[in-house]
Amino acid sequence: MKRFINYMMILLLFFGSISEIIAQQQNFLTVSGNKLYDTTGKEVRLTGVNWFGFETQNYSPHGIWSRDMKSVLQQIKDLGFNTIRVPWCNEMLNPSSTIAINSYGTDPYSGVSPMNEEETTVSKPIELLDIFVKWCQENDMKIVLDNHSRAADGFLNEAVWYTPEYSEERWINDWVFIADRYKNYSAVVAMDLNNEPHGSTWGDSNPATDWNKAAERCGNAVLQANPNVLIIIEGVGEFEGNSYWWGGQLMGAKKYPVQLSDPSKLMYSAHEYGPEVSQQDWFTASDFPQNMPGLWTDNFHYLYEEGTSPLFLGEFGIKDQDAFGGISYTWFTEFTDFMGDIYSWTFWSMNPNSGDTGGILQDDWTNVNQWKLDVLTPHLAPFIPNVVGGTGNLPPTAKFSSDIDSGNAPLTVQFDASESSDPDGDNLSYSWSFGDGSTATGVGISHLFTQPGTYQVSLTVSDGSLSHTSNKTITVVDDTVPTVTANLVTDNNSGVAPSIINFDATGSTSSDGSTLVYSWDFGDGTAGSGVTINHEFVDVGSYDVVLTVSNADGISDTAITTIIITEPNTGGDCSFGAPLSNPLPTISNASYNNMYVLGSGGPDLSNVTNFTINWDLQNSGLWQLSMNTNNGVPNWWNDLKSNITIQTFNTAQPSITITGTGFPNLDGAYYATIDGDNFALVSKSGAFTIYFSNSNAAPNCQEQLKDPIVDSEIRIKTYPNPVANKLIISQDNSFNNAQMKIVDISGKVIKTFSTITDTNMIELNVSELKAGVYFIKIFDQKNTVTKQIIKQ
């Protein structure tokens, strides 16, 4: 009997151990009705951010040129988000697609140095994604993989789920490959099969366009590879005449629901945006914002109300609180409150370089836009562990806030760690390091920073066995040192020789209100002084006018602007009155058969057969500016309106700036003017005019337009462009004691360099520049060359 009891005890111990092992499992999620549950039966929600980049030509998350990838992931977690939606493109899986991540510097958030040490060891985008997934798996973060496009940066051009280069078969096979690769990682909890299939139909059984059937084919193939993963299906753009945001139109799911082999793995997803992405009628309706819940319910929320599916808002975002007179912020807060604590969602985006929405991070890729977090944070859901069951101890999460992030020395800051948590309910200890050599313990703490500086404050929480650290930057400044800011305004940036230009520096300031001294260098060998001044430019040429403003302590700042002086007209006026003193009058369906380029240096429009313009002065809207060509290059029909970056037809001196047309020499800034029944675009450089007319004869003024005299002795190259850290400047001949200036888009001189003799290549470190557009101005003896660069 004793022997039998011992045998039974051994069996119980053995099966008990097996049960414990089995109880520890990957925590995938399941749908039931309109709820989402983990493997323990606990209701959960995915609340996170998008971090894009894998879907671009970088094939990697944006920002890791100045941040450590794992440090950004940690910052996302520290902010309380439990999910990251990761856009990717099929092109990144091509054998020829490679990456080269740099490892250097110190991450400003976590302090890790060098950054991206592991990431630099891989050369394939999928290998970098492996590192990304592994970190999230080990740190209890969930991932939604979003197939954003087939080609890198192709999302705006791809209306359905396949392209001529990437077939449906390739699309499905790539998803199966991804699903199989990460099937043992419950961090990869969901597959968003296709981003915004806005050109697709829903339920019409057309195999070329029917999105819900394509989603079924792909979703079922994915579930064969990984039966545990969620399949996320976005909406289209239009259904039975009802249009809504791309990806947000889910009306068709009521009549034609997606049918997967496992219905408990289906989750519908919508996208929703405010007027910064595109102005819509509902934002200007008299009953806004009360009209919005009805729209949301009609297009996607009915799926939740009817218990069909939980909803995942894959994208929604905002850039400026004050945009459209505050309508954007009203939409943002109303929609966030509408989702409340029932939706899963991922905010667009963590990146600051999303043109329409900006991001959680500011342009420095480190500090956060707190006002966005203030709206999102109350609706965050708890973290979802990637492994559940068993008796293993789970790590705590450190999280803290401060009453202020910056100020003048001495600065007292209140820190609060009460939002830190432990999934096991263990008691926590709190340890602080303030970055100035001092430490403290406790949940809430007050600390005095006595000296100016940038301090990395760290909180470490421990459950006695495992610990977690969170970081925050506190900036302390000394406002006793005054600052000077130069501001330069001109009444005109071009003229005809001889020409008098008026300059005004009254906008320049000194932070302590001290008296300023104003010095002018007009770029033609002459100088001047005074807060306002005029100067006559006698000779034709391009002149960089530099204003230097300084106070009595020698603190100074500079601003620069370029003046273009052209040859005088000897006959008729080829500018046709430009710039006009009044707004451009209304133009209704004006169509021209003949295009004349007057002067030199303009575009070749010989293949253009027709030009059409429609301008509505009442609504201040240019709603058509297009031309037809007869040779199919670059397109048989070119919608120039989509290439206009600046439009001021409704003000004095009406003008436009055109970029990205594909026509050589067409891109540029123009004044817009009317000559009788004819329309003209006058290049702001003064070199040429494009004259649109139905007359068979060009106006007799072509000889009056001349190119500005610019010395072309030096041929400067700058690369890479866009640039991350190091910019190379080269020319065929040696630089001869050249001076170089980096100027921002407002004309402010950011940095000045001098070169040595006998070198034809210069390397500049531009890592400290913020992301944006800059100009490199190179002064070599009497020559001046300006190059535009884009800092990533």
Short mmCIF file of N, CA and C in Angstrom, two decimals, residues 19-29 37-42 44 137 140 142 186-187 383-394 423-424:
data_model
loop_
_atom_site.label_atom_id
_atom_site.label_comp_id
_atom_site.label_asym_id
_atom_site.label_seq_id
_atom_site.Cartn_x
_atom_site.Cartn_y
_atom_site.Cartn_z
N SER A 19 1.41 20.18 -15.80
CA SER A 19 0.32 21.15 -15.78
C SER A 19 0.85 22.57 -15.68
N GLU A 20 1.91 22.74 -14.86
CA GLU A 20 2.47 24.09 -14.72
C GLU A 20 3.09 24.54 -16.02
N ILE A 21 3.78 23.62 -16.72
CA ILE A 21 4.39 23.98 -18.00
C ILE A 21 3.31 24.34 -19.01
N ILE A 22 2.25 23.49 -19.03
CA ILE A 22 1.17 23.75 -19.97
C ILE A 22 0.48 25.07 -19.64
N ALA A 23 0.36 25.38 -18.35
CA ALA A 23 -0.34 26.60 -17.94
C ALA A 23 0.40 27.85 -18.40
N GLN A 24 1.71 27.74 -18.55
CA GLN A 24 2.48 28.87 -19.06
C GLN A 24 2.37 28.86 -20.59
N GLN A 25 1.67 29.83 -21.16
CA GLN A 25 1.42 29.79 -22.60
C GLN A 25 1.46 31.20 -23.18
N GLN A 26 1.63 31.25 -24.51
CA GLN A 26 1.61 32.52 -25.23
C GLN A 26 0.20 33.11 -25.15
N ASN A 27 0.16 34.40 -24.91
CA ASN A 27 -1.12 35.06 -24.64
C ASN A 27 -1.67 35.71 -25.91
N PHE A 28 -2.19 34.89 -26.83
CA PHE A 28 -2.89 35.40 -28.00
C PHE A 28 -4.30 35.83 -27.60
N LEU A 29 -4.98 36.55 -28.50
CA LEU A 29 -6.28 37.14 -28.18
C LEU A 29 -7.37 36.53 -29.05
N TYR A 37 -10.68 39.16 -25.78
CA TYR A 37 -10.27 38.46 -24.56
C TYR A 37 -8.89 37.84 -24.75
N ASP A 38 -8.13 37.74 -23.62
CA ASP A 38 -6.88 37.01 -23.67
C ASP A 38 -7.14 35.54 -23.35
N THR A 39 -6.06 34.74 -23.27
CA THR A 39 -6.24 33.29 -23.09
C THR A 39 -6.76 32.93 -21.72
N THR A 40 -6.70 33.85 -20.76
CA THR A 40 -7.23 33.57 -19.42
C THR A 40 -8.70 33.94 -19.29
N GLY A 41 -9.28 34.52 -20.38
CA GLY A 41 -10.67 34.95 -20.31
C GLY A 41 -10.83 36.38 -19.85
N LYS A 42 -9.74 37.12 -19.71
CA LYS A 42 -9.79 38.51 -19.26
C LYS A 42 -10.05 39.42 -20.46
N VAL A 44 -9.66 42.55 -22.70
CA VAL A 44 -8.51 43.43 -22.91
C VAL A 44 -8.82 44.38 -24.06
N GLN A 137 8.28 41.06 -27.38
CA GLN A 137 7.91 39.80 -26.73
C GLN A 137 8.41 39.76 -25.30
N ASP A 140 6.43 42.59 -22.91
CA ASP A 140 4.97 42.62 -22.82
C ASP A 140 4.34 43.76 -23.61
N LYS A 142 2.36 44.45 -27.34
CA LYS A 142 1.70 43.80 -28.45
C LYS A 142 2.00 44.55 -29.76
N SER A 186 3.55 35.69 -29.19
CA SER A 186 2.23 36.31 -29.03
C SER A 186 2.32 37.83 -28.98
N ALA A 187 3.54 38.39 -28.96
CA ALA A 187 3.67 39.84 -29.13
C ALA A 187 3.06 40.25 -30.47
N PHE A 383 -1.43 46.89 -19.63
CA PHE A 383 -0.55 46.06 -20.43
C PHE A 383 -1.08 44.63 -20.47
N ILE A 384 -0.80 43.95 -21.57
CA ILE A 384 -1.24 42.57 -21.76
C ILE A 384 0.00 41.68 -21.78
N PRO A 385 0.22 40.85 -20.77
CA PRO A 385 1.44 40.02 -20.76
C PRO A 385 1.46 39.06 -21.95
N ASN A 386 2.65 38.84 -22.48
CA ASN A 386 2.79 37.92 -23.61
C ASN A 386 2.83 36.46 -23.19
N VAL A 387 3.12 36.19 -21.92
CA VAL A 387 3.09 34.83 -21.39
C VAL A 387 2.23 34.83 -20.14
N VAL A 388 1.29 33.90 -20.06
CA VAL A 388 0.38 33.85 -18.91
C VAL A 388 0.44 32.46 -18.29
N GLY A 389 -0.08 32.37 -17.08
CA GLY A 389 -0.16 31.09 -16.39
C GLY A 389 1.12 30.78 -15.65
N GLY A 390 1.13 29.66 -14.91
CA GLY A 390 2.30 29.25 -14.14
C GLY A 390 2.47 30.10 -12.92
N THR A 391 3.60 29.93 -12.26
CA THR A 391 3.87 30.66 -11.02
C THR A 391 4.99 31.65 -11.19
N GLY A 392 5.41 31.89 -12.43
CA GLY A 392 6.53 32.79 -12.65
C GLY A 392 6.20 34.23 -12.27
N ASN A 393 7.18 34.94 -11.77
CA ASN A 393 7.01 36.34 -11.39
C ASN A 393 7.15 37.22 -12.61
N LEU A 394 6.21 38.17 -12.80
CA LEU A 394 6.27 39.12 -13.91
C LEU A 394 6.87 40.43 -13.44
N PRO A 423 2.14 43.60 -12.29
CA PRO A 423 1.05 42.71 -12.71
C PRO A 423 0.69 41.64 -11.69
N ASP A 424 1.65 41.33 -10.78
CA ASP A 424 1.38 40.32 -9.76
C ASP A 424 0.84 40.92 -8.47
#
